[in-house]
Amino acid sequence: MSGTDMAFSGQAITGTASASPAGLRPVLLPWLAGPAWLAAALVTHYWPDADDFPDTNLLAILFGVVGIALLIGAALRLLTVRAPWLIVLGLGLGAWEIAQAKLIALPRPFFGTPQDLLDVFITDWHRLGLSLLHSLGLLAVGYAAGSLSGIAVGIGLGRSKRFRYWTHPILRAIGPLPPVALLPLAFVLIPSSWLAGEALMALASGFPAAILTWSGIAAVDPAYYDVARTMGARERFLTFRVALPAAMPQIFVGLFMGLGASFAMLIVAEMLGVKAGLGFYMQWAQGWAAYPNMYAALFVMSAMCTGLITLLFRVRDRILVWQKDGLKW
Amino acid sequence: MVTPSPGNGLALSLSGIRHGYTIGGDFTAVVSGVTLNVAAGEFVALLGPSGCGKSTLLRLVAGLEPPHDGEILADGLPVHGPDPDRILMFQDPTLYPWRNVRQNVALSQDISGKRDNAAIDQVLSLVGLNGFERAWPHQLSGGMAQRAALARALINRPKLLLLDEPLGKLDALTRLTMQTELHRLWKERGFTAIMVTHDVEEALFLATRIVTLSTRPARILSDIQVDLPFHRHRDDPQVLQLRRDILTQLGHRDDW
């Protein structure tokens, strides 16, 4: 009796003792994000640049605006989870500004300043935007075609012996080949470089989709088929309403891998033959030694790739709601 | 004798059933010469040692595989393949994880393309699963999952229910509840039932007739009418006597 009492009060004491210092930080942290950005703004504005850089004042204003917005956000209690990241980001941008724009610590022009990057977005946003749209268009067609045919081939491999007999050796011969290796040949054999890029991207995304659809279907518990068969289900139902949904988790792994492979294929195709898109933009920027433009293109590329993967995961989460637990992107 | 509602069950006749599998070029007999007639509305328990070929016998009756030799007649017509009138229920619930309870129960309707929501509601309340329609299979307990499987099997009012140790993996208390449930459903619906089990008590509690099978390849050792009224109590002297007889028959006299 007294033992439990002691345990209880002991717990209560340690509970209150540890609560105060830990409880203070989440309250204070959101209020530090704004000042971090404002400090970056002040440094940018008042510390003279080491060279004649464009848009220094605009950058200072931008940092300042973000800083004020974050203060408002803190007042509205919107920044709780993201506060640490926002603080580090503000401090990091400030440190970059000091190191490169004020001190030129790293050799130019390979390492740019924050204002160089900002200047690219201001002066060249039109071309960057068009390049992004072109890349997205190229990717969408090739990836969709490759994924759909990959799933179709995977279903065939999983459900039909004859299809497997004829397709498996071809898949083994061509599939593991990096699609990039086919690029020089494709640009010669296929008259349109756009079409050649699409074909190779379809190949890049189709192979993992086919293999994982097949493996997903191969792993379906045979009892699932028996249950449907004993109720009179025919081949069509067994394939599309039993095998396919059961294989869905694996299919999404294939779609994810295929998306990564088509990103690589997209950029290489644009660098080597397709005369548009983000890959082409980068190639062009390198030709002119326009390093800030390369950084800007990389930034846009990263946003595009992570955005598309987020989209894929959203679709997956919706279709696989029935799964007990899944990886969150 | 129990007289279930007539017309809902199916009469079954197995004559000279032999079956086996070719493994590594060698033919292994699993069922050897089983002849059995089951009247409409009977509840037959097939008792035998594990791995003796009982499950194979059910698969043959369900039409999932054709027998190597012999003939199976359902209401006088030869069995050539699966039929929604003869539903097989497995030891595992085998619910589709991507369908919720309601969608799982509606499976046979999706296969036939005839959706009947009233029938789904009715069978869900029959097995006591109202309120769980939207649950995913991984959220169900073992007993509830098996109830859902039972609802899925019963939704189209099959005339023959083939039960392959359906309660084998449940805990002891849930199993008792489910046995009572199964008995009630059989009485209400009047289907013919053939249940594979190796639980003598379960067979004595549910069946109107107990058929014991030998070790593999399976053949019939004994065929016992259980002429006791329901509800049978597990400590009834007559039940205990039958239990002793059957265990002796199966070669376990000294183990009990």
Tab-separated table of N, CA, C and O in Angstrom, chain B residues 102 105-106 108-109 114-127 151-152 154-157 189:
chain	number	residue	atom	x	y	z
B	102	ARG	N	-17.524	-5.524	-45.154
B	102	ARG	CA	-18.698	-5.562	-46.011
B	102	ARG	C	-18.350	-6.016	-47.431
B	102	ARG	O	-19.036	-6.852	-48.025
B	105	VAL	N	-17.650	-9.698	-47.477
B	105	VAL	CA	-18.872	-10.501	-47.393
B	105	VAL	C	-19.588	-10.487	-48.752
B	105	VAL	O	-20.197	-11.474	-49.165
B	106	ALA	N	-19.458	-9.358	-49.485
B	106	ALA	CA	-20.152	-9.226	-50.762
B	106	ALA	C	-19.395	-9.890	-51.912
B	106	ALA	O	-19.806	-9.762	-53.071
B	108	SER	N	-19.017	-12.877	-53.265
B	108	SER	CA	-19.674	-13.736	-54.257
B	108	SER	C	-20.649	-12.930	-55.112
B	108	SER	O	-20.883	-13.253	-56.275
B	109	GLN	N	-21.181	-11.848	-54.532
B	109	GLN	CA	-22.078	-11.001	-55.331
B	109	GLN	C	-21.293	-10.236	-56.388
B	109	GLN	O	-21.784	-10.003	-57.490
B	114	LYS	N	-24.324	-9.609	-59.218
B	114	LYS	CA	-25.658	-9.274	-58.706
B	114	LYS	C	-25.526	-8.746	-57.284
B	114	LYS	O	-25.313	-9.525	-56.344
B	115	ARG	N	-25.609	-7.433	-57.119
B	115	ARG	CA	-25.442	-6.842	-55.798
B	115	ARG	C	-26.792	-6.796	-55.095
B	115	ARG	O	-27.785	-6.352	-55.678
B	116	ASP	N	-26.824	-7.280	-53.854
B	116	ASP	CA	-28.066	-7.280	-53.084
B	116	ASP	C	-27.725	-6.814	-51.672
B	116	ASP	O	-27.289	-7.594	-50.830
B	117	ASN	N	-27.887	-5.505	-51.438
B	117	ASN	CA	-27.465	-4.925	-50.163
B	117	ASN	C	-28.260	-5.471	-48.984
B	117	ASN	O	-27.715	-5.630	-47.891
B	118	ALA	N	-29.535	-5.783	-49.206
B	118	ALA	CA	-30.359	-6.311	-48.119
B	118	ALA	C	-29.797	-7.642	-47.635
B	118	ALA	O	-29.736	-7.901	-46.432
B	119	ALA	N	-29.360	-8.464	-48.595
B	119	ALA	CA	-28.808	-9.769	-48.221
B	119	ALA	C	-27.516	-9.607	-47.433
B	119	ALA	O	-27.256	-10.363	-46.497
B	120	ILE	N	-26.713	-8.604	-47.798
B	120	ILE	CA	-25.462	-8.361	-47.069
B	120	ILE	C	-25.779	-7.963	-45.633
B	120	ILE	O	-25.216	-8.512	-44.679
B	121	ASP	N	-26.724	-7.009	-45.482
B	121	ASP	CA	-27.104	-6.566	-44.136
B	121	ASP	C	-27.602	-7.737	-43.308
B	121	ASP	O	-27.258	-7.888	-42.136
B	122	GLN	N	-28.414	-8.576	-43.950
B	122	GLN	CA	-29.026	-9.683	-43.217
B	122	GLN	C	-27.972	-10.667	-42.716
B	122	GLN	O	-27.987	-11.071	-41.557
B	123	VAL	N	-27.045	-11.010	-43.615
B	123	VAL	CA	-26.064	-12.018	-43.222
B	123	VAL	C	-25.073	-11.436	-42.208
B	123	VAL	O	-24.576	-12.144	-41.329
B	124	LEU	N	-24.809	-10.132	-42.292
B	124	LEU	CA	-23.921	-9.500	-41.310
B	124	LEU	C	-24.535	-9.544	-39.921
B	124	LEU	O	-23.849	-9.811	-38.931
B	125	SER	N	-25.847	-9.305	-39.839
B	125	SER	CA	-26.456	-9.356	-38.513
B	125	SER	C	-26.613	-10.806	-38.070
B	125	SER	O	-26.584	-11.102	-36.879
B	126	LEU	N	-26.744	-11.717	-39.043
B	126	LEU	CA	-26.842	-13.146	-38.717
B	126	LEU	C	-25.609	-13.615	-37.954
B	126	LEU	O	-25.711	-14.394	-37.004
B	127	VAL	N	-24.432	-13.145	-38.351
B	127	VAL	CA	-23.205	-13.565	-37.663
B	127	VAL	C	-22.764	-12.547	-36.618
B	127	VAL	O	-21.712	-12.683	-36.018
B	151	ALA	N	-19.966	-15.342	-42.856
B	151	ALA	CA	-20.968	-14.517	-43.532
B	151	ALA	C	-20.739	-14.536	-45.031
B	151	ALA	O	-21.674	-14.645	-45.824
B	152	ARG	N	-19.471	-14.451	-45.434
B	152	ARG	CA	-19.133	-14.484	-46.857
B	152	ARG	C	-19.561	-15.814	-47.482
B	152	ARG	O	-20.023	-15.860	-48.617
B	154	LEU	N	-22.019	-17.746	-46.374
B	154	LEU	CA	-23.465	-18.013	-46.283
B	154	LEU	C	-24.314	-17.049	-47.086
B	154	LEU	O	-25.517	-17.273	-47.243
B	155	ILE	N	-23.726	-15.976	-47.621
B	155	ILE	CA	-24.537	-14.891	-48.150
B	155	ILE	C	-25.477	-15.339	-49.272
B	155	ILE	O	-26.606	-14.888	-49.357
B	156	ASN	N	-25.011	-16.253	-50.106
B	156	ASN	CA	-25.871	-16.664	-51.224
B	156	ASN	C	-26.651	-17.941	-50.923
B	156	ASN	O	-27.062	-18.648	-51.835
B	157	ARG	N	-26.828	-18.205	-49.634
B	157	ARG	CA	-27.564	-19.385	-49.203
B	157	ARG	C	-27.115	-20.659	-49.917
B	157	ARG	O	-27.885	-21.270	-50.666
B	189	ARG	N	-30.691	-22.173	-41.294
B	189	ARG	CA	-30.598	-22.163	-42.750
B	189	ARG	C	-30.852	-23.523	-43.384
B	189	ARG	O	-31.206	-23.611	-44.552
